Structure formats: C-alpha cells, structure tokens
Short mmCIF file of C-alpha atoms and ligand atoms in Angstrom, two decimals:
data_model
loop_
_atom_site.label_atom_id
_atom_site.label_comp_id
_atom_site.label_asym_id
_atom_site.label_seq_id
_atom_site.Cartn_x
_atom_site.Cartn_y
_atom_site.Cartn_z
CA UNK E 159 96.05 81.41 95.83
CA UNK E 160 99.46 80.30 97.07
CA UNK E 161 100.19 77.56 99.02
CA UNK E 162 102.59 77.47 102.12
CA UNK E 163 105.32 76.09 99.74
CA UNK E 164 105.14 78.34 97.09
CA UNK E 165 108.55 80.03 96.17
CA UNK E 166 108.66 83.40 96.63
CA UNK E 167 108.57 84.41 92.73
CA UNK E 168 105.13 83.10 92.86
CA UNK E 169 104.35 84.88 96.34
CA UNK E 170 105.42 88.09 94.73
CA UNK E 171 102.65 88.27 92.13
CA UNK E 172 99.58 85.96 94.54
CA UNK E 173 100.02 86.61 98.02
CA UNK E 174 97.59 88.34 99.70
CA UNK E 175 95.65 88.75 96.75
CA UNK E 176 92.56 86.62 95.83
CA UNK E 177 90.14 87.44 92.84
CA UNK E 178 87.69 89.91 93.68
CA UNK E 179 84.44 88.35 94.86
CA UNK E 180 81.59 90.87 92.71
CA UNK E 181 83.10 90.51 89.37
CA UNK E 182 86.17 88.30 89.25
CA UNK E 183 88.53 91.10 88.76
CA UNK E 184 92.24 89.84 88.80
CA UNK E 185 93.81 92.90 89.80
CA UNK E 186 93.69 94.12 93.43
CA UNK E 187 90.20 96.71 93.68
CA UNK E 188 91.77 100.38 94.66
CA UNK E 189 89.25 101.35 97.66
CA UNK E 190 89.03 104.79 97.76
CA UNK E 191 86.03 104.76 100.30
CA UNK E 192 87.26 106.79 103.56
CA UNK E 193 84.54 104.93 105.44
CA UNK E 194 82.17 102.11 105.80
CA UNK E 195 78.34 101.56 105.76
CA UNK E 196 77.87 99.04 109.17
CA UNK E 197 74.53 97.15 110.00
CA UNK E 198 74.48 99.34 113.20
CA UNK E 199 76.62 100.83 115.23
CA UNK E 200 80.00 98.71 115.92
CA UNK E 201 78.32 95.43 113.25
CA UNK E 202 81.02 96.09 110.26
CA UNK E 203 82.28 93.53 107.83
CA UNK E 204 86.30 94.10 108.98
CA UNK E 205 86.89 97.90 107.70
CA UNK E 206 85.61 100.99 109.40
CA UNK E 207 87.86 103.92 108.80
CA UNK E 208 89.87 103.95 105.85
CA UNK E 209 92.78 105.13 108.31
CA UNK E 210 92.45 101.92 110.39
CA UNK E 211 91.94 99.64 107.81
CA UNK E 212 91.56 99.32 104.08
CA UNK E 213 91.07 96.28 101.74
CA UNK E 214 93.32 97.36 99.50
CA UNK E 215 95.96 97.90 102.26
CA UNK E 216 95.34 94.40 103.75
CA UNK E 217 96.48 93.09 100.67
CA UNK E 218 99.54 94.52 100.29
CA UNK E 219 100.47 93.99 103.61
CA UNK E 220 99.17 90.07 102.99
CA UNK E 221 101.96 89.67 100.50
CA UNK E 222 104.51 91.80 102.53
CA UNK E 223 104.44 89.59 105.07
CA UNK E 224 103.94 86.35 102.73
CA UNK E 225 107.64 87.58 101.21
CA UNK E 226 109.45 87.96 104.67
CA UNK E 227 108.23 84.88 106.11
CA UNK E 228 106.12 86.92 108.69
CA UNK E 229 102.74 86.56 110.20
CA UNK E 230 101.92 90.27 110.02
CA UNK E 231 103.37 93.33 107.75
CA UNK E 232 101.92 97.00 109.10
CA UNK E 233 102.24 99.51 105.82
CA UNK E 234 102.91 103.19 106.24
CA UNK E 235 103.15 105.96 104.05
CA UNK E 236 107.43 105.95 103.63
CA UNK E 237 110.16 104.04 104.99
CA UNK E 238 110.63 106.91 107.83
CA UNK E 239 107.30 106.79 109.12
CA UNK E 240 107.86 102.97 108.83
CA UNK E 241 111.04 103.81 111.08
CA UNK E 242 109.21 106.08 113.12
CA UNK E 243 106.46 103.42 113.81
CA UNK E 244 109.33 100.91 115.82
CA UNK E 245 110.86 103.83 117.22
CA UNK E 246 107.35 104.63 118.93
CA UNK E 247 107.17 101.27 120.52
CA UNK E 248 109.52 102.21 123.10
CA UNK E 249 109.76 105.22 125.68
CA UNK E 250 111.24 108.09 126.97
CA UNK E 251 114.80 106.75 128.54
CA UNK E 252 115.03 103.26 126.32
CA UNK E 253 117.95 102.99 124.08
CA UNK E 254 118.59 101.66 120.66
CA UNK E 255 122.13 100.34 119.37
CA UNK E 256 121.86 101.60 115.95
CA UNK E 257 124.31 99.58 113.03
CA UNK E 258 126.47 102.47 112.17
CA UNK E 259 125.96 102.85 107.93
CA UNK E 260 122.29 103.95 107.95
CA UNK E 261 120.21 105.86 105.73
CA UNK E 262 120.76 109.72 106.83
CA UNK E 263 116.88 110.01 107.00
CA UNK E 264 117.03 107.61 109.93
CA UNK E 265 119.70 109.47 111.32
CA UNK E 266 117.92 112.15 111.45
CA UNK E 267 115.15 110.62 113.29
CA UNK E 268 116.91 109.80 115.94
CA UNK E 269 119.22 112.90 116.04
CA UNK E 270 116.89 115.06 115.86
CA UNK E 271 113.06 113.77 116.39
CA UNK E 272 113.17 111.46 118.97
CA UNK E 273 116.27 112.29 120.84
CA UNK E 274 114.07 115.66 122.09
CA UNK E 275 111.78 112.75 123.55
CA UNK E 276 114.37 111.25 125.41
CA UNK E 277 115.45 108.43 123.56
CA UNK E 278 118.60 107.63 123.48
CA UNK E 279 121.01 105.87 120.50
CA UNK E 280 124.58 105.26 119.89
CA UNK E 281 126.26 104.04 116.55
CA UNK E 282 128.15 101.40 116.53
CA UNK E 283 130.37 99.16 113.47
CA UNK E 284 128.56 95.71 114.20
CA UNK E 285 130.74 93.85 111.40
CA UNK E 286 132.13 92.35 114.95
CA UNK E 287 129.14 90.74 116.69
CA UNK E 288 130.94 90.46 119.98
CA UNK E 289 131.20 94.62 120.06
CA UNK E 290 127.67 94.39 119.69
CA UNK E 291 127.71 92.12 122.74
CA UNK E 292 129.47 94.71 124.65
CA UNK E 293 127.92 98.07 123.81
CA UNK E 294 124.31 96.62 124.93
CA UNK E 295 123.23 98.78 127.86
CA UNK E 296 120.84 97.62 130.73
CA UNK E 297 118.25 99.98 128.97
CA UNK E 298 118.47 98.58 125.92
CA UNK E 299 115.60 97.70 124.00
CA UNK E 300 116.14 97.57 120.15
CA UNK E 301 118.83 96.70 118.11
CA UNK E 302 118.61 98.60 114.54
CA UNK E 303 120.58 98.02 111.40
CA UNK E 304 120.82 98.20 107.77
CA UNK E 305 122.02 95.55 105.97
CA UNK E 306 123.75 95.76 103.16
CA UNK E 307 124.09 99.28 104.94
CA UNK E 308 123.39 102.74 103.07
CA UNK E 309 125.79 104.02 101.51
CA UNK E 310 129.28 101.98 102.31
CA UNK E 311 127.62 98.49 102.13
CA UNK E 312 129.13 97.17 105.25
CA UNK E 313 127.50 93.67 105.50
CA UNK E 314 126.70 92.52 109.18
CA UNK E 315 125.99 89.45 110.49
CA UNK E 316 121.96 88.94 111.08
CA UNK E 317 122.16 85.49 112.25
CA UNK E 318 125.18 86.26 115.04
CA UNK E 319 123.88 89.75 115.84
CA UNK E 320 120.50 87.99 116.09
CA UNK E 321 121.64 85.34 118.90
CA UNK E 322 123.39 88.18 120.85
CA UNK E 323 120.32 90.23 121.00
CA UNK E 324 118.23 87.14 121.99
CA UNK E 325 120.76 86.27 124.48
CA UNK E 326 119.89 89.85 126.15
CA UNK E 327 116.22 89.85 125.41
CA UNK E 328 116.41 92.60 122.90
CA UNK E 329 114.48 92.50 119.61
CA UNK E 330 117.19 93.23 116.35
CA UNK E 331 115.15 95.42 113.77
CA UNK E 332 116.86 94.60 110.02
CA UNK E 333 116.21 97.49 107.35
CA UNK E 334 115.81 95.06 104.07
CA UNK E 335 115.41 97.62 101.66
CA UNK E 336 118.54 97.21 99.85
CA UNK E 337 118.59 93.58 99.78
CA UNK E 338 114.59 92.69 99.52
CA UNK E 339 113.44 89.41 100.44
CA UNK E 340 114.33 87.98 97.08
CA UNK E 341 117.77 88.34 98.28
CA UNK E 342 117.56 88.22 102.47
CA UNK E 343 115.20 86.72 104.71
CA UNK E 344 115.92 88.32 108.48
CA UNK E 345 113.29 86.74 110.15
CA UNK E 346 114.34 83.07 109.35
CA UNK E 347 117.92 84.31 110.65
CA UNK E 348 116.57 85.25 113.69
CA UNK E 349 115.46 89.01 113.54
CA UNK E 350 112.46 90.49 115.22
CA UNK E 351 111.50 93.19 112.93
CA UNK E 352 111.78 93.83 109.12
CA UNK E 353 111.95 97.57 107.73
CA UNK E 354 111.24 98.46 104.24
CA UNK E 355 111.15 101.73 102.29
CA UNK E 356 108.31 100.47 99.80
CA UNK E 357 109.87 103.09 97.38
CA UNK E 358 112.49 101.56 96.49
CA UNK E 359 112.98 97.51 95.20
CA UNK E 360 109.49 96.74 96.50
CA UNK E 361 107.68 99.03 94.47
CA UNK E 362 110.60 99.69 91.94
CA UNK E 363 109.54 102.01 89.48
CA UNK E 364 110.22 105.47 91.40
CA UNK E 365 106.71 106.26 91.59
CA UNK E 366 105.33 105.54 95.42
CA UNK E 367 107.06 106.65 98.49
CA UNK E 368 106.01 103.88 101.15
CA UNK E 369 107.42 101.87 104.08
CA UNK E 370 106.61 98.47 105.97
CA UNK E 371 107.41 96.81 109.05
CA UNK E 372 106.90 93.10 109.02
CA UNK E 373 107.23 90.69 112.03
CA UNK E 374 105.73 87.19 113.32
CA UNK E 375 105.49 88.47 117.21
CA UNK E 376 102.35 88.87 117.35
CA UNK E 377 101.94 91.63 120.38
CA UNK E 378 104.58 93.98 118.62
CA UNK E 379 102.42 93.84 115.40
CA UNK E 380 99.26 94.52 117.95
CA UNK E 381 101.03 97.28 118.56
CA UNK E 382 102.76 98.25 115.10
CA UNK E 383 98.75 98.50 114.27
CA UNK E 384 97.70 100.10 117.17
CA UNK E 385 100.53 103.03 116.14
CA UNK E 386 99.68 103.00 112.14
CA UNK E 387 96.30 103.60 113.55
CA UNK E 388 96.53 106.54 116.23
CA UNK E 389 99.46 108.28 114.59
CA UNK E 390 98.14 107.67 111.23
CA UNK E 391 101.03 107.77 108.46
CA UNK E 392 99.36 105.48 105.97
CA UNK E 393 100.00 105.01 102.85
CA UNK E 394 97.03 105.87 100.25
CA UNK E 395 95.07 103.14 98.71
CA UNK E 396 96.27 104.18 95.34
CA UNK E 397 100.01 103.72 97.09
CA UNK E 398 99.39 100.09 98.04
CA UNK E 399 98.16 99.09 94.73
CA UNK E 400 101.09 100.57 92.78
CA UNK E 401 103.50 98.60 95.31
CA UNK E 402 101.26 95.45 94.73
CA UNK E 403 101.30 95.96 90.98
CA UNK E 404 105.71 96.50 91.18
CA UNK E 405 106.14 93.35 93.47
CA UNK E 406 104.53 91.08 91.05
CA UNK E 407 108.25 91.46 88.96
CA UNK E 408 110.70 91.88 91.97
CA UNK E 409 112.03 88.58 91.39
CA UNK E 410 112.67 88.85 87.57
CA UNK E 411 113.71 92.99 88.50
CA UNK E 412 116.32 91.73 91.32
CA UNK E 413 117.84 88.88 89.17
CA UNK E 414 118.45 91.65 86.61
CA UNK E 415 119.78 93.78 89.06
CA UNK E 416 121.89 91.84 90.84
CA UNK E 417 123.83 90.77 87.53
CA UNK E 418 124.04 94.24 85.58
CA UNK E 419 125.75 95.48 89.63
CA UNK E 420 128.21 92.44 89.49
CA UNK E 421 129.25 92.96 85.65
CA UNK E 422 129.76 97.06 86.44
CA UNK E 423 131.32 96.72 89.58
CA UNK E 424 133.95 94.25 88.44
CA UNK E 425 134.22 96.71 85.86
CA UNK E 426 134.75 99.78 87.79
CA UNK E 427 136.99 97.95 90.31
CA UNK E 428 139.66 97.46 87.02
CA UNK E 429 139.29 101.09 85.90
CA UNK E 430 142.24 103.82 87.08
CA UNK E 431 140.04 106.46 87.58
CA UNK E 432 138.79 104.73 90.41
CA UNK E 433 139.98 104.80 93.83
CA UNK E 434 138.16 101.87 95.46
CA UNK E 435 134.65 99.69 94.57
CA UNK E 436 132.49 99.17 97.62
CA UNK E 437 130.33 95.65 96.26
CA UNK E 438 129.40 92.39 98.78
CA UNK E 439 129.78 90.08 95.41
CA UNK E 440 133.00 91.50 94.82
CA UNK E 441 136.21 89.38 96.28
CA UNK E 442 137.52 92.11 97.76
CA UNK E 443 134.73 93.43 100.16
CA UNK E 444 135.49 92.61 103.79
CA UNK E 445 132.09 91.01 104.02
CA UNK E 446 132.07 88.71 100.70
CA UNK E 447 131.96 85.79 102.11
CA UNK E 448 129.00 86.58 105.00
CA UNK E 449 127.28 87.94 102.00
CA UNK E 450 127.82 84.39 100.22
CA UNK E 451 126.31 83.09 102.80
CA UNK E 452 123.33 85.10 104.29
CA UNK E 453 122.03 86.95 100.91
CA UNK E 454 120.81 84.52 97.43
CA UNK E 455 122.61 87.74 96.04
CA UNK E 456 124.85 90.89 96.51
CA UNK E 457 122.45 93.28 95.20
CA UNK E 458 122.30 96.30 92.85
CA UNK E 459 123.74 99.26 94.67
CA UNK E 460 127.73 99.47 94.12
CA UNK E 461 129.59 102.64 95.88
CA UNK E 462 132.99 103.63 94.68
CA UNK E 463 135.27 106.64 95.31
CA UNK E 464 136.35 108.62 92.26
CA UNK E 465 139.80 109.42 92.21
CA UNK E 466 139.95 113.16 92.63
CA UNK E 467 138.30 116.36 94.11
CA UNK E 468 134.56 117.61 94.94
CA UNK E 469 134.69 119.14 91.72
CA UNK E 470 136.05 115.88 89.74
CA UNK E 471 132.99 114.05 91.87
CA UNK E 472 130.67 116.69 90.37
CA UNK E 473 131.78 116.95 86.73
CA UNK E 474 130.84 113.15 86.66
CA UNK E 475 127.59 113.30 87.76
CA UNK E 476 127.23 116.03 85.86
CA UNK E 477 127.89 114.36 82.48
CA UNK E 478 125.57 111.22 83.12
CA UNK E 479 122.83 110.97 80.42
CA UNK E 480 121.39 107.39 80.79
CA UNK E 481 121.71 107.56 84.62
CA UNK E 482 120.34 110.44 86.43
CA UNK E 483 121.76 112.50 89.41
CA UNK E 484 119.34 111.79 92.02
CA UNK E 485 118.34 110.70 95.51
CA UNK E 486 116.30 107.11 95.94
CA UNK E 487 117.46 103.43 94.65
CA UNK E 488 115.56 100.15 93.23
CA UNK E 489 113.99 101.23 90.47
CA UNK E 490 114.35 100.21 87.21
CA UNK E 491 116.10 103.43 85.58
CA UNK E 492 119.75 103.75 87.05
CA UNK E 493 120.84 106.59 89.14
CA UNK E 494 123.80 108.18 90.57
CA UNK E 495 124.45 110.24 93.56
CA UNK E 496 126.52 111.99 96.17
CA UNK E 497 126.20 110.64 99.25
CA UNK E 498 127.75 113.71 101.50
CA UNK E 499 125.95 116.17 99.71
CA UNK E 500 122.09 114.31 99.06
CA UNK E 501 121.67 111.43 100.78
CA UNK E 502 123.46 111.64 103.76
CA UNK E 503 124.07 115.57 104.59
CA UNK E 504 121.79 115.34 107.82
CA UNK E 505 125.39 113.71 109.08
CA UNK E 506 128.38 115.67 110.92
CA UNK E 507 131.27 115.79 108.63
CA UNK E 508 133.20 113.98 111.51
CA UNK E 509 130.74 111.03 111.69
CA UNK E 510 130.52 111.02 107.58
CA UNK E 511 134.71 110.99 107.44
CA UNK E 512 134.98 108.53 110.09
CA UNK E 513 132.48 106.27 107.78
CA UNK E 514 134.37 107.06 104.55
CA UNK E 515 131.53 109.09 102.91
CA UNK E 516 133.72 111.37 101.20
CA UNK E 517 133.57 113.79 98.68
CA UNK E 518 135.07 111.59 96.07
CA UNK E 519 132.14 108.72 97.14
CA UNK E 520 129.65 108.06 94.47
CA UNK E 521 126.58 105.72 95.02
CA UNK E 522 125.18 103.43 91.86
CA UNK E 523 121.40 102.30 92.16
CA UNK E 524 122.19 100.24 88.67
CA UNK E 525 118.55 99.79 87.01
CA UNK E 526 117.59 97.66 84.20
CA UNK E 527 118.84 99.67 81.44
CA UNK E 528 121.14 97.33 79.06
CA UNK E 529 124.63 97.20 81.21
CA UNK E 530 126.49 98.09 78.35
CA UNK E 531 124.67 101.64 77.95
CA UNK E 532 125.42 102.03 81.77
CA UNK E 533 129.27 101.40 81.20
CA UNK E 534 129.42 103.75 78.10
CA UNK E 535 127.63 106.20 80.23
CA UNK E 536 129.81 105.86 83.30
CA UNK E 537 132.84 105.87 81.25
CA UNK E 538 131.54 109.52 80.00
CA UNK E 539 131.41 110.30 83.19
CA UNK E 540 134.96 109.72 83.73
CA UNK E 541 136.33 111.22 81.02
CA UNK E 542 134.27 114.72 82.13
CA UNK E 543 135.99 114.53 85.58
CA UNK E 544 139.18 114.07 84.23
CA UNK E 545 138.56 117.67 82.41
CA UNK E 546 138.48 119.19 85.48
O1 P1T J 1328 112.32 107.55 101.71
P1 P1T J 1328 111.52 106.65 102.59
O2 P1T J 1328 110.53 105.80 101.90
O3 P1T J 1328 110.92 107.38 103.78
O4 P1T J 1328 112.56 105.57 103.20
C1 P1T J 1328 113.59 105.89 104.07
C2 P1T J 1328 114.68 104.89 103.96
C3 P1T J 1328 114.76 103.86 104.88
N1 P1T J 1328 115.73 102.91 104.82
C4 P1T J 1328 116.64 102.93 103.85
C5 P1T J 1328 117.70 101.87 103.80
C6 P1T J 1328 116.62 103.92 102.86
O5 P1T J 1328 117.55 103.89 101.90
C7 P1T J 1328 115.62 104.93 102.92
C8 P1T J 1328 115.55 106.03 101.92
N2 P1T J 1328 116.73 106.21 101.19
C9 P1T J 1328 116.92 107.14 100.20
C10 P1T J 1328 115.99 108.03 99.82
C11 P1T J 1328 118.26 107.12 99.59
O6 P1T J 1328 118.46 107.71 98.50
O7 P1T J 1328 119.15 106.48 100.15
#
C-alpha cells in the first residue's frame, strides 16, 4: 500500500487498491454482484446495492481521490453525468459563472438541461481574475471552469480565481481532464471541486466512457454520494476496473504526451500552412507563463487554425492515416478533429466566432504513436488541403 508520501507515479498504480483478501489476487476483483447477502436485515459488511456501492467502485474512487489530493472521489458513468452530479447540488434560481472555453457537452447541460430547471449561467473569459470578481452575483453559488479549456486552451488562473471565490463564499469547480493530476493539482491551489471525464487521460485507451468528481469537503461529497446514489449514473464495475487498469501508466502516458505535443506544436507553429498554434508550452500563448507555473506540464492537446476554407479544413482531416478524425482526447492513438462541426456544434455560431472556433480550427489529441509518424502524417494532411 502507499504511504502518505508516496509520489503520485506510485499512487497511480497502488492507491486504493490492496491485494485481495481470499486469494491474494493483485489485480482489482471486477464485482459483478448487483446485490449483497446481509446477516439480517440492515447487518451488511459495507455494500448493499451494487448502485450504492461496489468494491470495485470504491477502489477506483480510492485512487481518484489519492491522485487529486482529496479525501473523497464520487465515480459516475461519463464526465457529463459527472457534470450533472455538481450541477444537482444546487437549486432552482442559483447561478453558476461558467469559464467561457468549455466542452460543448457541458454547454449543453446548462443550455439546455438545467436552464428548463431554472438555473441560471453566464460565460465569462476568466484569464482576468478581477472580471471574475465582478461578474459574481448575490446568487451565486459555483464557479465552473476548464482548465487548459476545450478547445482554445485558454489557461486561467486556479489559485487567483480560487481566492476570489473564497473571498465570496463560492466553491470554484476545476474540470482536470485535459491536464490530469500528473500535470495539475486544483485542490492544493485552492479549488473546491475536481471534474474528470474518466474517458479520456485517466483511463486513456478510448475504451470506457466515465467521469469523477473529487473533493476534501466532506458534506459536498455526502452529498455528491447521496446524488450518485438516487439519480444513479454509475459507472459499471467492468468500467472502474478498466480506468484502474489505464491509471496504473498515466504518469509514463502523460510524460509521453506532453513531449510528442511540445515537439509538434513547435513544429506546426514554423509551418506556412498554418495560421496560428494554440499550445500553453509554447512562448507565444498568452498564458505560458501561468502555465509554467500552475501545471508540471502543458499537456497533449495543441489547436491550430489551418490557413484556408471549410473545405481546406476538411481535405486535411480527410487525408490523416495514422491519426483518426474523431471526437474524444487522452488516449494513446492520436486524433484529429473539428471543433465547430463535432465537438462543439451544440454552440451558437456567434458564441463559437466570438471564441475563435472557426472553420479553419483543428484540435490535436497527440497519442503515443512515434512523433515523427505524426508529423509525416500531418504534413499529408497539408499537402491534401492545399489541393483544394
Ligand atoms: O464524454 P464524457 O465522459 O461525458 O465527458 C464530458 C467532458 C467533460 N469535460 C471535458 C473537458 C471534456 O472534454 C468532455 C468530453 N469531451 C469530448 C468528448 C471531446 O472530444 O472534447
């Protein structure tokens, strides 16, 4: 087992995890039992309802919330229902100052789930923490944002935005999917909550769709349990092993990533064809230096805009062969996508313009393939758009 001082490399593949009692088994059991056998009625050893609890669940969550520093991590069966789960913490007439740069899916849940409930959110750019300052309303009662932000990678401040939110008595919500904990840790910079989509770094070999919310207060987890319980979006047993099996290489995986992303995106940010690179380790993003400071890492997703048309934009995703055209990030094969047209479509046009998600804007998930296969394939990519 680890110990309180064990780095997180060696959290990834113990926490949470002990060998199992019957026959010494290593690996993690996969409990498939929907219910219990109890001495009599209410005398169980911890698990009752598969839906309420599951040993094979508790584990995963054990090293969840080992890797973000937290007391408790509450699994789910995807990142929205992870989403979802915070959401339903607060009520009809609340409001949530949302970072502006989120995943459309989340949008969407607040466009057009919860909205119909009567909770209110508004957008904002919080690279300035003293906006953030100002747009908090007297019924506000999260703040929400993604950081490094999906798709434009805007970097915001956790530890200021943090303070200002404490300042107000607010809890800040950080969605650490793209940066994992291997690279960002926004509970020691002062967040409340952590988000995951388990699909993507956590599990990181496109094969689960899961989510996790991880936080050390100890009545919002009550609660975050109370909610995975009674609206019941869990994620299978099978689920939570396959997560527990990836995270036992996200440190070796996110090393990789992060330095295939900073060799291609130095790469792409030389090459005419492209318009601009959107990278936190590269020099040139606005947030660089924050990034420097508040990630061990910049990450593996690069955005760029092509120089040219929908139809240039197309051609090039079109021609990829080692990386394929699809939605999702994090795990180890590359892919490529169109943010306006896949990811983030449940957006206005106005609100994905004013962001910059054009139709030139191309998002990178770079996987573990050998970088130089990645180039050669990108640079196919360019000459097929420059066809057009
Ligand atoms: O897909 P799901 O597990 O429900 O997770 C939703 C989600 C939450 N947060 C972030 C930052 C995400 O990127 C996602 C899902 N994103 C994609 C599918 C995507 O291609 O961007």
């Amino acid at each position: 087992m680890p110990t309180a001082s064990s780095s997180l490399d060696t959290l990834c593949i113990h926490a949470g995890q002990h060998a199992d009692p019957l026959s010494g088994a290593v690996m993690t059991p996969i409990v498939l039992a929907t219910t219990f056998a109890q001495d009599g009625p209410g005398a169980h050893k911890g698990y009752d309802y598969s839906r309420a609890g599951n040993p094979t669940r508790t584990a995963l969550e054990g090293c969840l919330a080992a890797l973000e520093g937290a007391r408790h991590a509450v699994a789910f069966g995807s990142g929205c229902a992870a989403t979802t789960a915070v959401l339903l913490t607060l009520k009809s007439g609340d409001h949530v100052l949302c970072g502006d740069d989120v995943y459309g899916g989340t949008f969407r849940i607040f466009d057009k789930v919860l909205k119909q409930f009567g909770l209110e959110a508004t957008f904002l750019d919080m690279r300035d923490p003293a906006r953030v300052a100002e747009a908090i309303r007297p019924n506000t009662r999260l703040l929400w944002m993604e950081t490094p932000s999906n798709p434009m990678l805007k970097v915001f401040d956790i530890a200021a935005i943090a303070d200002v939110a404490r300042s107000r008595g607010v809890p800040l919500a950080v969605d650490n999917t793209f940066a994992t904990p291997m690279l960002q840790q926004p509970l020691a910079l002062g967040a409340t909550l952590v988000v995951h989509s388990t699909t993507k770094y956590l599990n990181g070999h496109s094969d689960v769709v899961g989510g996790a919310v991880m936080t050390s207060d100890d009545a919002l987890a009550d609660r975050l349990h109370f909610l995975q319980k009674s609206v019941g979006g869990v994620p299978s047993p099978f689920d939570c092993y396959l997560v527990l099996r990836g995270l036992k290489t996200l440190g070796v995986r996110m090393k990789r990533h992060v330095e295939s992303a900073r060799g291609i995106a130095e790469w792409l940010e030389k090459h005419p064809r492209v318009a601009h690179v959107r990278y936190p380790g590269l020099a040139s993003h606005e947030g660089h230096a924050l990034a420097a400071r508040q990630m061990k890492g910049p990450g593996g997703m690069i955005s760029f805009d092509l120089r040219g048309s929908l139809a240039q934009a197309s051609a090039f995703l079109r021609a990829l062969r080692v990386f394929a055209c699809a939605e999702s990030l994090g795990g180890v094969e590359s892919l490529a996508e169109h943010p306006a047209i896949m990811t983030h479509a449940s957006l206005a046009p106005e609100a994905r313009h004013a962001l910059g998600i054009g139709d030139g804007l191309i998002r990178l998930s770079i996987g573990l393939e050998d970088p130089r296969d990645l180039v050669a394939d990108l640079e196919a990519g360019f000459a097929a758009a420059a066809r057009v």
